Coordinates of C-alpha atoms in Angstrom, one line a residue:
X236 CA -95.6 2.0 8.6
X237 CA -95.7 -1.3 10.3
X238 CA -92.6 -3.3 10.3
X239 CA -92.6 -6.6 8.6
X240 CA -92.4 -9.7 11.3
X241 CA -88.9 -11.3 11.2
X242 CA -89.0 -15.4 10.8
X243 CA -85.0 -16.6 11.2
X244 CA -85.1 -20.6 10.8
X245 CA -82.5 -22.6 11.4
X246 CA -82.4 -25.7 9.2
X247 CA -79.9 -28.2 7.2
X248 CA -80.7 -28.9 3.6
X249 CA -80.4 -32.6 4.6
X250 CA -82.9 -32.7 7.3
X251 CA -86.1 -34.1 6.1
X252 CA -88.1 -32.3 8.4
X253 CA -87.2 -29.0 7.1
X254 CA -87.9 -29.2 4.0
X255 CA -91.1 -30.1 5.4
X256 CA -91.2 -27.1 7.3
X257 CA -90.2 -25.1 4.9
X258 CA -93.2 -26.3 2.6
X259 CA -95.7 -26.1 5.9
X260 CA -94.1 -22.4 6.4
X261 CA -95.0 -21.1 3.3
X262 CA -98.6 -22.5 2.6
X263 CA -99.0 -21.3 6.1
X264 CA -97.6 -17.7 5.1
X265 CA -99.5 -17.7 2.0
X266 CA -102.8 -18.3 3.5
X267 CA -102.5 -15.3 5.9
X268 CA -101.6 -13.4 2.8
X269 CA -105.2 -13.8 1.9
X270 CA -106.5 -11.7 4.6
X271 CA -107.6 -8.5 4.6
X272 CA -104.9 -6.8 6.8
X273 CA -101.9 -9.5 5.5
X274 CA -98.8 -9.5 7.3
X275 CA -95.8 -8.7 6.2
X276 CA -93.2 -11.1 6.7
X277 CA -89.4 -11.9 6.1
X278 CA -87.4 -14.8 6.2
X279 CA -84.1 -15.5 6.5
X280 CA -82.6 -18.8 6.6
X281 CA -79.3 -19.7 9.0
X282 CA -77.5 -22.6 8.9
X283 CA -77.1 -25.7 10.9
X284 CA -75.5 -29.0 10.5
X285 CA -77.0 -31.6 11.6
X286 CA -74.0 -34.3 11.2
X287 CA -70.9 -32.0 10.6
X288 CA -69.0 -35.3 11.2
X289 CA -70.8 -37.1 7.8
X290 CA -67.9 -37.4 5.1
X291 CA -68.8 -36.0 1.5
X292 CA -69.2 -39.0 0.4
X293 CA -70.4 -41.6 2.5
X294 CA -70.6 -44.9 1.9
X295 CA -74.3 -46.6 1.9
X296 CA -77.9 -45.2 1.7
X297 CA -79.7 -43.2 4.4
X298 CA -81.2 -46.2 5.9
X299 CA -77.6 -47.3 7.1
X300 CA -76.6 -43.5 7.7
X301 CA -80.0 -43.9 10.0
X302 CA -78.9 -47.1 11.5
X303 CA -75.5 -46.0 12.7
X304 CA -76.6 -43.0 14.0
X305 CA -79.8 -43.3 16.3
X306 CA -78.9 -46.7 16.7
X307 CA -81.7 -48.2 15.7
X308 CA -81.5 -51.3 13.0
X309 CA -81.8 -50.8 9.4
X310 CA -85.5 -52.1 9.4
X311 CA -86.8 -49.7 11.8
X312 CA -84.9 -47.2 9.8
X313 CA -86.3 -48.1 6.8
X314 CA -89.5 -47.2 8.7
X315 CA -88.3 -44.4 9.7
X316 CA -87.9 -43.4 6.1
X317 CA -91.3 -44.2 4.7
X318 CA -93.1 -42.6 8.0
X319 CA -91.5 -38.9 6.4
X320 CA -91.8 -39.7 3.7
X321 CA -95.7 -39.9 4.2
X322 CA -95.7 -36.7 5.7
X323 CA -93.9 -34.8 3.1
X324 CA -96.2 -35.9 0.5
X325 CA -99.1 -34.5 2.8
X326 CA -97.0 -31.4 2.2
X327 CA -96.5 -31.7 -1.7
X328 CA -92.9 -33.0 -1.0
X329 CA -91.8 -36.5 -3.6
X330 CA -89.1 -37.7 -1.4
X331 CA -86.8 -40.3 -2.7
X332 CA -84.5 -41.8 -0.4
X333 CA -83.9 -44.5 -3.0
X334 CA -81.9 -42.2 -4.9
X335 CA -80.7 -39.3 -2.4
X336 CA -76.7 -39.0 -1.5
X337 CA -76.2 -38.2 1.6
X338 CA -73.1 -36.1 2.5
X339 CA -71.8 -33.3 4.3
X340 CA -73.6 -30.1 3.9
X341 CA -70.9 -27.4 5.1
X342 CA -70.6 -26.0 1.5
X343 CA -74.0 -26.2 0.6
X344 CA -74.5 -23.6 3.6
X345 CA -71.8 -21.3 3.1
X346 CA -73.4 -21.3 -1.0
X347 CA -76.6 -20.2 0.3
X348 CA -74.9 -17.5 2.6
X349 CA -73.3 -16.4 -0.9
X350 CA -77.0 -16.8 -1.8
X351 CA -78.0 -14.5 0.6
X352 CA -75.6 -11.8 0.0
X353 CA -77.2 -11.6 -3.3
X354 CA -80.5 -11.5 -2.6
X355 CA -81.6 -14.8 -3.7
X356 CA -81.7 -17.3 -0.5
X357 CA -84.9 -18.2 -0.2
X358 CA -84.5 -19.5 -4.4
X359 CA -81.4 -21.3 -3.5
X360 CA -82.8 -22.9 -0.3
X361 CA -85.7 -24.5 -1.9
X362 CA -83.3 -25.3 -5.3
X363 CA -80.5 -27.0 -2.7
X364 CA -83.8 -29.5 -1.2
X365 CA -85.9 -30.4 -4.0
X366 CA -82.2 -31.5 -5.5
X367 CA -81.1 -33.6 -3.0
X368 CA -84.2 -35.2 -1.6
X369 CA -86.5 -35.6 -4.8
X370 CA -83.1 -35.7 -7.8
X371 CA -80.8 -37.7 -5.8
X372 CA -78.2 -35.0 -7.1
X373 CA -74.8 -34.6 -4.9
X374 CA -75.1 -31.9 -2.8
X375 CA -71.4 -32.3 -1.5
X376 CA -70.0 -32.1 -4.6
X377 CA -68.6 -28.6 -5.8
X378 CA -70.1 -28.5 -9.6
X379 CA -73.2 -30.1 -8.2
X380 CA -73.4 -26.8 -6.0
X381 CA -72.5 -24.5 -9.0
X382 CA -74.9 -25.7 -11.4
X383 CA -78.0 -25.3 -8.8
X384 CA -76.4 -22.3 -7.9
X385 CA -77.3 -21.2 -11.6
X386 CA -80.2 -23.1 -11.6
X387 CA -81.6 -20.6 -8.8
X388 CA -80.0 -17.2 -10.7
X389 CA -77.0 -17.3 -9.4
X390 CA -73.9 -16.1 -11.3
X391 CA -71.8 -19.3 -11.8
X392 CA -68.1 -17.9 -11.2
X393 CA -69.4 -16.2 -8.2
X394 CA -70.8 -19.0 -6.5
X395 CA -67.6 -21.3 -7.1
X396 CA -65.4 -18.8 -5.9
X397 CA -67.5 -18.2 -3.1
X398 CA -67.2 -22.2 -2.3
X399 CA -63.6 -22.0 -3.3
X400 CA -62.5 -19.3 -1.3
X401 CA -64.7 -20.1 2.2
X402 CA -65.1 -16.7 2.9
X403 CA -68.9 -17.5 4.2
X404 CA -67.7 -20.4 6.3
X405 CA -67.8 -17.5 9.2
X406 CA -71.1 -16.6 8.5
X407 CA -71.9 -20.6 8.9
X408 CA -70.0 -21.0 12.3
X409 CA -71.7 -17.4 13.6
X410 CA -75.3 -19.4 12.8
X411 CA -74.4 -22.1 14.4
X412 CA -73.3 -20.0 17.2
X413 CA -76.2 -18.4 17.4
X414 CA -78.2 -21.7 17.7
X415 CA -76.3 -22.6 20.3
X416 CA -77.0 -19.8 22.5
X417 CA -80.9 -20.2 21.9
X418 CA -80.6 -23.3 23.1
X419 CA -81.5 -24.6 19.6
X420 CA -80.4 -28.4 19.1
X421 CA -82.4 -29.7 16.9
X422 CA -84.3 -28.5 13.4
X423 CA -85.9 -26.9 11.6
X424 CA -86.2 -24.0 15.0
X425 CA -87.9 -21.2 13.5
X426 CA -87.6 -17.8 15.8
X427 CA -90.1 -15.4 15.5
X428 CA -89.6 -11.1 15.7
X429 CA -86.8 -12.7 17.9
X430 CA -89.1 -13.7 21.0
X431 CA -90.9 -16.6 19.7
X432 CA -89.6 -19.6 19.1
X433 CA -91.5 -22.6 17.3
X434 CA -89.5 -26.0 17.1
X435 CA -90.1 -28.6 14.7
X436 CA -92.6 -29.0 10.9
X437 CA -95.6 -27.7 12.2
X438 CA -98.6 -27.7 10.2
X439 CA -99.5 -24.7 8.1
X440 CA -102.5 -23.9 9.7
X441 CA -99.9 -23.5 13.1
X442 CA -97.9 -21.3 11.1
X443 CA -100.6 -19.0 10.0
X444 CA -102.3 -18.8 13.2
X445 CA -98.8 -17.6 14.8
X446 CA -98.2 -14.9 12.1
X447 CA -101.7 -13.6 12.3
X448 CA -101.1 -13.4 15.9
X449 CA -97.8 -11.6 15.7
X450 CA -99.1 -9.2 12.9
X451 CA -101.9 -8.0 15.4
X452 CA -99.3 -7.6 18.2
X453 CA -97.5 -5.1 15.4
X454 CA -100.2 -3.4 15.0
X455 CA -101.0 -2.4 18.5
X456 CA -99.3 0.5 19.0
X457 CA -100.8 2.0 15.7
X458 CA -104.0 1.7 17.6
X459 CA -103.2 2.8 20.8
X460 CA -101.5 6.5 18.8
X461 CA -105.0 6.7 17.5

């Protein structure tokens, strides 16, 4: 049996560009799917924080959180904004900056590490994004974080012990870690069977090719034994 190629991608559920990636990922995953000989693929999300330094709740929108921090003025950042926001609706993606909270996403991580645990990351991951950049819902509040924890069939007492307790805050620092030593510095990185690294939303046509590619390399030996 072939093993199934490893995808580990480093992201922050407040990082417009990953959600983007994310989206790009799996249309590009689900058109390899199609072929004949589809891969078989796993992936595990890790956490990074963009802005560990943002307070839960900050104090104007994400043009000024923009602003102050690439120090560019709120116009351009305003630009910015509706530049991604372009390209996530290429991807499917209804961003709405005009209602999205930004805060610090710490918890948010160590919940989807909780996630994780109990098999039901990837659901969480996409849950966590499409709630705080389409439903302008509070992703550094605690109950916030329950509900979509429930909302993505997670048991509701688990997840707010798990936030209560910070038991996965290790698992989030060991991510982070790990980023570190690839080098990675900004997201979403995605790392491929551990040896390939891809940085940035590619499209999903990128993300297939790469797959197919790494599926064949699997497959190799198999051939050669024959």
């Amino acid at each position: 049996m072939t093993d199934a190629i490893k995808i580990d991608v480093w992201s922050d559920i407040a990082c417009p560009w990953c959600y983007i990636g994310k989206r790009n990922l799996e249309n590009g995953l689900a058109a390899a799917a199609a072929d004949e000989d589809a891969p078989e693929v796993e992936v595990v999300f890790h956490s990074f924080e963009l802005s560990p330094d943002t307070p839960v709740d900050f104090d104007g929108g994400e043009a000024e959180y923009l602003a102050t921090h690439k120090g560019v003025s709120t116009e351009q950042a305003q630009q910015m904004l509706e530049r991604v926001t372009g390209v996530a609706a290429d991807a499917g993606l209804a961003y709405r900056f005009d209602l999205l909270k930004h805060t610090n996403t710490v918890k948010a991580h160590e919940l989807l590490h909780y996630a994780k645990e109990q098999g039901r990351q990837a659901v969480l991951a996409e849950r966590l994004m499409s709630a705080y950049f389409t439903e302008g819902r509070h992703l550094g509040e605690e109950d916030e974080l329950v509900s979509l924890a429930a909302d993505a069939g997670l048991d509701a007492d688990g997840a707010r012990e798990a936030l209560r307790s910070g038991r996965f805050l290790a698992a989030v620092r060991a991510d982070q870690a790990q980023a570190s030593a690839y080098g990675i510095n900004g997201v979403p990185f995605f790392v491929i069977d551990g040896k390939y690294g891809v940085s940035g939303a590619q499209p999903a046509d990128a993300f297939a090719q790469i797959v197919r590619q790494v599926w064949a390399e699997h497959r190799e030996p198999a051939d050669v034994d024959a």
